[in-house]
Amino acid sequence: MNYTQLKERDQIRIYECLKKGSSVDKIAQETGRHKSTIYRELSRNSDEHGYLYPRDAHKETNKRKARHGSKIN
């Protein structure tokens, strides 16, 4: 299976699902991602108030990419 990073639209979908109270399993089904990917996204882009707004989550993703020398989408 090929790995592709989450796009901002994926992060928007995750945020919307969380607002509806969807479980990680349900979010994984709806986004076509493995549930471990969703758990990883939530742990990397959450603060004490919960999952970040999608735009903020995407900015944090890009900051991590820049630190590691990855190409930013």
PDB file of N, CA and C in Angstrom:
ATOM      1  N   MET A   1       0.842  -1.178   0.000  1.00  0.00           N
ATOM      2  CA  MET A   1       0.000   0.000   0.000  1.00  0.00           C
ATOM      3  C   MET A   1       0.887   1.241   0.000  1.00  0.00           C
ATOM      4  N   ASN A   2       0.599   2.176  -0.853  1.00  0.00           N
ATOM      5  CA  ASN A   2       1.357   3.422  -0.921  1.00  0.00           C
ATOM      6  C   ASN A   2       0.846   4.407   0.111  1.00  0.00           C
ATOM      7  N   TYR A   3       1.778   5.112   0.728  1.00  0.00           N
ATOM      8  CA  TYR A   3       1.430   6.117   1.726  1.00  0.00           C
ATOM      9  C   TYR A   3       1.343   7.477   1.063  1.00  0.00           C
ATOM     10  N   THR A   4       0.288   8.185   1.348  1.00  0.00           N
ATOM     11  CA  THR A   4       0.173   9.586   0.931  1.00  0.00           C
ATOM     12  C   THR A   4      -0.229  10.393   2.159  1.00  0.00           C
ATOM     13  N   GLN A   5       0.389  11.543   2.300  1.00  0.00           N
ATOM     14  CA  GLN A   5       0.074  12.375   3.450  1.00  0.00           C
ATOM     15  C   GLN A   5      -1.315  12.964   3.315  1.00  0.00           C
ATOM     16  N   LEU A   6      -1.885  13.280   4.467  1.00  0.00           N
ATOM     17  CA  LEU A   6      -3.194  13.900   4.474  1.00  0.00           C
ATOM     18  C   LEU A   6      -3.120  15.291   3.851  1.00  0.00           C
ATOM     19  N   LYS A   7      -4.070  15.584   3.041  1.00  0.00           N
ATOM     20  CA  LYS A   7      -4.196  16.918   2.452  1.00  0.00           C
ATOM     21  C   LYS A   7      -5.079  17.760   3.370  1.00  0.00           C
ATOM     22  N   GLU A   8      -5.109  19.059   3.113  1.00  0.00           N
ATOM     23  CA  GLU A   8      -5.938  19.936   3.933  1.00  0.00           C
ATOM     24  C   GLU A   8      -7.407  19.524   3.852  1.00  0.00           C
ATOM     25  N   ARG A   9      -7.852  19.057   2.702  1.00  0.00           N
ATOM     26  CA  ARG A   9      -9.255  18.629   2.573  1.00  0.00           C
ATOM     27  C   ARG A   9      -9.538  17.419   3.470  1.00  0.00           C
ATOM     28  N   ASP A  10      -8.526  16.548   3.663  1.00  0.00           N
ATOM     29  CA  ASP A  10      -8.690  15.415   4.573  1.00  0.00           C
ATOM     30  C   ASP A  10      -8.820  15.910   6.011  1.00  0.00           C
ATOM     31  N   GLN A  11      -8.021  16.902   6.357  1.00  0.00           N
ATOM     32  CA  GLN A  11      -8.072  17.451   7.706  1.00  0.00           C
ATOM     33  C   GLN A  11      -9.409  18.152   7.954  1.00  0.00           C
ATOM     34  N   ILE A  12      -9.956  18.782   6.930  1.00  0.00           N
ATOM     35  CA  ILE A  12     -11.280  19.398   7.046  1.00  0.00           C
ATOM     36  C   ILE A  12     -12.320  18.319   7.316  1.00  0.00           C
ATOM     37  N   ARG A  13     -12.228  17.210   6.581  1.00  0.00           N
ATOM     38  CA  ARG A  13     -13.193  16.105   6.747  1.00  0.00           C
ATOM     39  C   ARG A  13     -13.087  15.516   8.151  1.00  0.00           C
ATOM     40  N   ILE A  14     -11.875  15.344   8.646  1.00  0.00           N
ATOM     41  CA  ILE A  14     -11.686  14.826  10.000  1.00  0.00           C
ATOM     42  C   ILE A  14     -12.331  15.771  11.011  1.00  0.00           C
ATOM     43  N   TYR A  15     -12.088  17.057  10.847  1.00  0.00           N
ATOM     44  CA  TYR A  15     -12.653  18.057  11.755  1.00  0.00           C
ATOM     45  C   TYR A  15     -14.177  18.002  11.744  1.00  0.00           C
ATOM     46  N   GLU A  16     -14.763  17.921  10.547  1.00  0.00           N
ATOM     47  CA  GLU A  16     -16.225  17.864  10.429  1.00  0.00           C
ATOM     48  C   GLU A  16     -16.783  16.606  11.087  1.00  0.00           C
ATOM     49  N   CYS A  17     -16.118  15.488  10.895  1.00  0.00           N
ATOM     50  CA  CYS A  17     -16.564  14.232  11.503  1.00  0.00           C
ATOM     51  C   CYS A  17     -16.494  14.309  13.027  1.00  0.00           C
ATOM     52  N   LEU A  18     -15.426  14.892  13.540  1.00  0.00           N
ATOM     53  CA  LEU A  18     -15.288  15.029  14.987  1.00  0.00           C
ATOM     54  C   LEU A  18     -16.385  15.907  15.562  1.00  0.00           C
ATOM     55  N   LYS A  19     -16.724  16.975  14.852  1.00  0.00           N
ATOM     56  CA  LYS A  19     -17.800  17.866  15.306  1.00  0.00           C
ATOM     57  C   LYS A  19     -19.133  17.123  15.382  1.00  0.00           C
ATOM     58  N   LYS A  20     -19.326  16.148  14.484  1.00  0.00           N
ATOM     59  CA  LYS A  20     -20.560  15.352  14.491  1.00  0.00           C
ATOM     60  C   LYS A  20     -20.512  14.251  15.541  1.00  0.00           C
ATOM     61  N   GLY A  21     -19.354  14.053  16.164  1.00  0.00           N
ATOM     62  CA  GLY A  21     -19.220  13.036  17.189  1.00  0.00           C
ATOM     63  C   GLY A  21     -18.871  11.658  16.650  1.00  0.00           C
ATOM     64  N   SER A  22     -18.346  11.603  15.432  1.00  0.00           N
ATOM     65  CA  SER A  22     -17.982  10.321  14.823  1.00  0.00           C
ATOM     66  C   SER A  22     -16.792   9.689  15.531  1.00  0.00           C
ATOM     67  N   SER A  23     -16.771   8.370  15.554  1.00  0.00           N
ATOM     68  CA  SER A  23     -15.654   7.631  16.139  1.00  0.00           C
ATOM     69  C   SER A  23     -14.481   7.611  15.158  1.00  0.00           C
ATOM     70  N   VAL A  24     -13.315   7.255  15.663  1.00  0.00           N
ATOM     71  CA  VAL A  24     -12.133   7.147  14.803  1.00  0.00           C
ATOM     72  C   VAL A  24     -12.371   6.107  13.708  1.00  0.00           C
ATOM     73  N   ASP A  25     -12.999   4.986  14.063  1.00  0.00           N
ATOM     74  CA  ASP A  25     -13.299   3.964  13.053  1.00  0.00           C
ATOM     75  C   ASP A  25     -14.179   4.523  11.941  1.00  0.00           C
ATOM     76  N   LYS A  26     -15.186   5.286  12.309  1.00  0.00           N
ATOM     77  CA  LYS A  26     -16.106   5.879  11.323  1.00  0.00           C
ATOM     78  C   LYS A  26     -15.370   6.910  10.453  1.00  0.00           C
ATOM     79  N   ILE A  27     -14.526   7.729  11.081  1.00  0.00           N
ATOM     80  CA  ILE A  27     -13.748   8.718  10.329  1.00  0.00           C
ATOM     81  C   ILE A  27     -12.835   8.020   9.337  1.00  0.00           C
ATOM     82  N   ALA A  28     -12.193   6.934   9.778  1.00  0.00           N
ATOM     83  CA  ALA A  28     -11.308   6.178   8.890  1.00  0.00           C
ATOM     84  C   ALA A  28     -12.086   5.651   7.682  1.00  0.00           C
ATOM     85  N   GLN A  29     -13.263   5.124   7.918  1.00  0.00           N
ATOM     86  CA  GLN A  29     -14.099   4.629   6.814  1.00  0.00           C
ATOM     87  C   GLN A  29     -14.465   5.754   5.858  1.00  0.00           C
ATOM     88  N   GLU A  30     -14.890   6.883   6.404  1.00  0.00           N
ATOM     89  CA  GLU A  30     -15.351   7.994   5.577  1.00  0.00           C
ATOM     90  C   GLU A  30     -14.228   8.650   4.771  1.00  0.00           C
ATOM     91  N   THR A  31     -13.007   8.600   5.297  1.00  0.00           N
ATOM     92  CA  THR A  31     -11.887   9.227   4.591  1.00  0.00           C
ATOM     93  C   THR A  31     -11.084   8.239   3.760  1.00  0.00           C
ATOM     94  N   GLY A  32     -11.370   6.952   3.927  1.00  0.00           N
ATOM     95  CA  GLY A  32     -10.621   5.939   3.189  1.00  0.00           C
ATOM     96  C   GLY A  32      -9.204   5.766   3.700  1.00  0.00           C
ATOM     97  N   ARG A  33      -8.988   6.083   4.962  1.00  0.00           N
ATOM     98  CA  ARG A  33      -7.673   5.962   5.604  1.00  0.00           C
ATOM     99  C   ARG A  33      -7.731   4.907   6.688  1.00  0.00           C
ATOM    100  N   HIS A  34      -6.576   4.401   7.073  1.00  0.00           N
ATOM    101  CA  HIS A  34      -6.498   3.445   8.168  1.00  0.00           C
ATOM    102  C   HIS A  34      -6.716   4.198   9.475  1.00  0.00           C
ATOM    103  N   LYS A  35      -7.311   3.516  10.445  1.00  0.00           N
ATOM    104  CA  LYS A  35      -7.589   4.210  11.705  1.00  0.00           C
ATOM    105  C   LYS A  35      -6.316   4.667  12.416  1.00  0.00           C
ATOM    106  N   SER A  36      -5.190   3.975  12.194  1.00  0.00           N
ATOM    107  CA  SER A  36      -3.941   4.436  12.812  1.00  0.00           C
ATOM    108  C   SER A  36      -3.519   5.791  12.250  1.00  0.00           C
ATOM    109  N   THR A  37      -3.831   6.047  10.980  1.00  0.00           N
ATOM    110  CA  THR A  37      -3.535   7.347  10.371  1.00  0.00           C
ATOM    111  C   THR A  37      -4.352   8.440  11.056  1.00  0.00           C
ATOM    112  N   ILE A  38      -5.607   8.132  11.343  1.00  0.00           N
ATOM    113  CA  ILE A  38      -6.476   9.114  12.003  1.00  0.00           C
ATOM    114  C   ILE A  38      -5.985   9.365  13.430  1.00  0.00           C
ATOM    115  N   TYR A  39      -5.653   8.299  14.163  1.00  0.00           N
ATOM    116  CA  TYR A  39      -5.121   8.471  15.519  1.00  0.00           C
ATOM    117  C   TYR A  39      -3.844   9.318  15.494  1.00  0.00           C
ATOM    118  N   ARG A  40      -2.959   9.057  14.544  1.00  0.00           N
ATOM    119  CA  ARG A  40      -1.708   9.806  14.431  1.00  0.00           C
ATOM    120  C   ARG A  40      -1.996  11.279  14.151  1.00  0.00           C
ATOM    121  N   GLU A  41      -2.917  11.533  13.235  1.00  0.00           N
ATOM    122  CA  GLU A  41      -3.292  12.919  12.915  1.00  0.00           C
ATOM    123  C   GLU A  41      -3.838  13.631  14.146  1.00  0.00           C
ATOM    124  N   LEU A  42      -4.696  12.958  14.877  1.00  0.00           N
ATOM    125  CA  LEU A  42      -5.283  13.570  16.071  1.00  0.00           C
ATOM    126  C   LEU A  42      -4.231  13.851  17.136  1.00  0.00           C
ATOM    127  N   SER A  43      -3.286  12.933  17.301  1.00  0.00           N
ATOM    128  CA  SER A  43      -2.262  13.158  18.329  1.00  0.00           C
ATOM    129  C   SER A  43      -1.291  14.258  17.931  1.00  0.00           C
ATOM    130  N   ARG A  44      -1.003  14.382  16.654  1.00  0.00           N
ATOM    131  CA  ARG A  44      -0.049  15.399  16.196  1.00  0.00           C
ATOM    132  C   ARG A  44      -0.662  16.789  16.117  1.00  0.00           C
ATOM    133  N   ASN A  45      -1.952  16.867  15.863  1.00  0.00           N
ATOM    134  CA  ASN A  45      -2.580  18.168  15.602  1.00  0.00           C
ATOM    135  C   ASN A  45      -3.720  18.470  16.560  1.00  0.00           C
ATOM    136  N   SER A  46      -3.525  18.144  17.818  1.00  0.00           N
ATOM    137  CA  SER A  46      -4.500  18.482  18.850  1.00  0.00           C
ATOM    138  C   SER A  46      -3.786  19.234  19.956  1.00  0.00           C
ATOM    139  N   ASP A  47      -4.547  20.042  20.647  1.00  0.00           N
ATOM    140  CA  ASP A  47      -4.011  20.720  21.829  1.00  0.00           C
ATOM    141  C   ASP A  47      -4.953  20.433  22.987  1.00  0.00           C
ATOM    142  N   GLU A  48      -4.839  21.195  24.048  1.00  0.00           N
ATOM    143  CA  GLU A  48      -5.665  20.932  25.231  1.00  0.00           C
ATOM    144  C   GLU A  48      -7.161  21.127  24.969  1.00  0.00           C
ATOM    145  N   HIS A  49      -7.514  21.781  23.876  1.00  0.00           N
ATOM    146  CA  HIS A  49      -8.917  22.018  23.536  1.00  0.00           C
ATOM    147  C   HIS A  49      -9.451  21.018  22.523  1.00  0.00           C
ATOM    148  N   GLY A  50      -8.595  20.166  22.009  1.00  0.00           N
ATOM    149  CA  GLY A  50      -9.020  19.182  21.022  1.00  0.00           C
ATOM    150  C   GLY A  50      -8.317  19.378  19.687  1.00  0.00           C
ATOM    151  N   TYR A  51      -8.887  18.794  18.643  1.00  0.00           N
ATOM    152  CA  TYR A  51      -8.293  18.867  17.304  1.00  0.00           C
ATOM    153  C   TYR A  51      -8.295  20.303  16.806  1.00  0.00           C
ATOM    154  N   LEU A  52      -7.189  20.715  16.221  1.00  0.00           N
ATOM    155  CA  LEU A  52      -7.050  22.080  15.715  1.00  0.00           C
ATOM    156  C   LEU A  52      -7.986  22.324  14.540  1.00  0.00           C
ATOM    157  N   TYR A  53      -8.278  23.585  14.273  1.00  0.00           N
ATOM    158  CA  TYR A  53      -9.014  23.905  13.057  1.00  0.00           C
ATOM    159  C   TYR A  53      -8.187  23.402  11.879  1.00  0.00           C
ATOM    160  N   PRO A  54      -8.828  22.956  10.813  1.00  0.00           N
ATOM    161  CA  PRO A  54      -8.096  22.358   9.693  1.00  0.00           C
ATOM    162  C   PRO A  54      -6.963  23.225   9.149  1.00  0.00           C
ATOM    163  N   ARG A  55      -7.169  24.512   9.029  1.00  0.00           N
ATOM    164  CA  ARG A  55      -6.110  25.383   8.514  1.00  0.00           C
ATOM    165  C   ARG A  55      -4.901  25.379   9.446  1.00  0.00           C
ATOM    166  N   ASP A  56      -5.160  25.416  10.757  1.00  0.00           N
ATOM    167  CA  ASP A  56      -4.071  25.380  11.740  1.00  0.00           C
ATOM    168  C   ASP A  56      -3.375  24.029  11.736  1.00  0.00           C
ATOM    169  N   ALA A  57      -4.153  22.959  11.605  1.00  0.00           N
ATOM    170  CA  ALA A  57      -3.568  21.612  11.541  1.00  0.00           C
ATOM    171  C   ALA A  57      -2.660  21.490  10.323  1.00  0.00           C
ATOM    172  N   HIS A  58      -3.092  22.046   9.208  1.00  0.00           N
ATOM    173  CA  HIS A  58      -2.286  21.983   7.989  1.00  0.00           C
ATOM    174  C   HIS A  58      -0.998  22.801   8.142  1.00  0.00           C
ATOM    175  N   LYS A  59      -1.083  23.950   8.794  1.00  0.00           N
ATOM    176  CA  LYS A  59       0.121  24.758   9.046  1.00  0.00           C
ATOM    177  C   LYS A  59       1.122  23.985   9.909  1.00  0.00           C
ATOM    178  N   GLU A  60       0.622  23.305  10.938  1.00  0.00           N
ATOM    179  CA  GLU A  60       1.503  22.519  11.801  1.00  0.00           C
ATOM    180  C   GLU A  60       2.153  21.385  11.022  1.00  0.00           C
ATOM    181  N   THR A  61       1.389  20.760  10.135  1.00  0.00           N
ATOM    182  CA  THR A  61       1.927  19.699   9.283  1.00  0.00           C
ATOM    183  C   THR A  61       3.075  20.244   8.439  1.00  0.00           C
ATOM    184  N   ASN A  62       2.860  21.404   7.839  1.00  0.00           N
ATOM    185  CA  ASN A  62       3.893  22.006   6.988  1.00  0.00           C
ATOM    186  C   ASN A  62       5.129  22.414   7.787  1.00  0.00           C
ATOM    187  N   LYS A  63       4.942  22.853   9.028  1.00  0.00           N
ATOM    188  CA  LYS A  63       6.092  23.186   9.878  1.00  0.00           C
ATOM    189  C   LYS A  63       6.936  21.935  10.135  1.00  0.00           C
ATOM    190  N   ARG A  64       6.258  20.814  10.427  1.00  0.00           N
ATOM    191  CA  ARG A  64       6.996  19.574  10.666  1.00  0.00           C
ATOM    192  C   ARG A  64       7.730  19.137   9.408  1.00  0.00           C
ATOM    193  N   LYS A  65       7.105  19.280   8.256  1.00  0.00           N
ATOM    194  CA  LYS A  65       7.754  18.914   6.993  1.00  0.00           C
ATOM    195  C   LYS A  65       9.002  19.759   6.774  1.00  0.00           C
ATOM    196  N   ALA A  66       8.895  21.060   7.033  1.00  0.00           N
ATOM    197  CA  ALA A  66      10.030  21.959   6.812  1.00  0.00           C
ATOM    198  C   ALA A  66      11.199  21.607   7.727  1.00  0.00           C
ATOM    199  N   ARG A  67      10.911  21.225   8.957  1.00  0.00           N
ATOM    200  CA  ARG A  67      11.977  20.843   9.882  1.00  0.00           C
ATOM    201  C   ARG A  67      12.735  19.616   9.401  1.00  0.00           C
ATOM    202  N   HIS A  68      12.037  18.748   8.663  1.00  0.00           N
ATOM    203  CA  HIS A  68      12.642  17.509   8.195  1.00  0.00           C
ATOM    204  C   HIS A  68      13.100  17.590   6.744  1.00  0.00           C
ATOM    205  N   GLY A  69      12.991  18.760   6.148  1.00  0.00           N
ATOM    206  CA  GLY A  69      13.471  18.955   4.786  1.00  0.00           C
ATOM    207  C   GLY A  69      12.583  18.343   3.720  1.00  0.00           C
ATOM    208  N   SER A  70      11.321  18.058   4.048  1.00  0.00           N
ATOM    209  CA  SER A  70      10.398  17.495   3.067  1.00  0.00           C
ATOM    210  C   SER A  70       9.789  18.583   2.200  1.00  0.00           C
ATOM    211  N   LYS A  71       9.387  18.194   1.024  1.00  0.00           N
ATOM    212  CA  LYS A  71       8.717  19.101   0.099  1.00  0.00           C
ATOM    213  C   LYS A  71       7.335  19.413   0.657  1.00  0.00           C
ATOM    214  N   ILE A  72       6.959  20.695   0.706  1.00  0.00           N
ATOM    215  CA  ILE A  72       5.663  21.119   1.236  1.00  0.00           C
ATOM    216  C   ILE A  72       4.677  21.228   0.091  1.00  0.00           C
ATOM    217  N   ASN A  73       3.485  20.601   0.298  1.00  0.00           N
ATOM    218  CA  ASN A  73       2.412  20.647  -0.719  1.00  0.00           C
ATOM    219  C   ASN A  73       1.582  21.888  -0.534  1.00  0.00           C
TER     220      ASN A  73
END
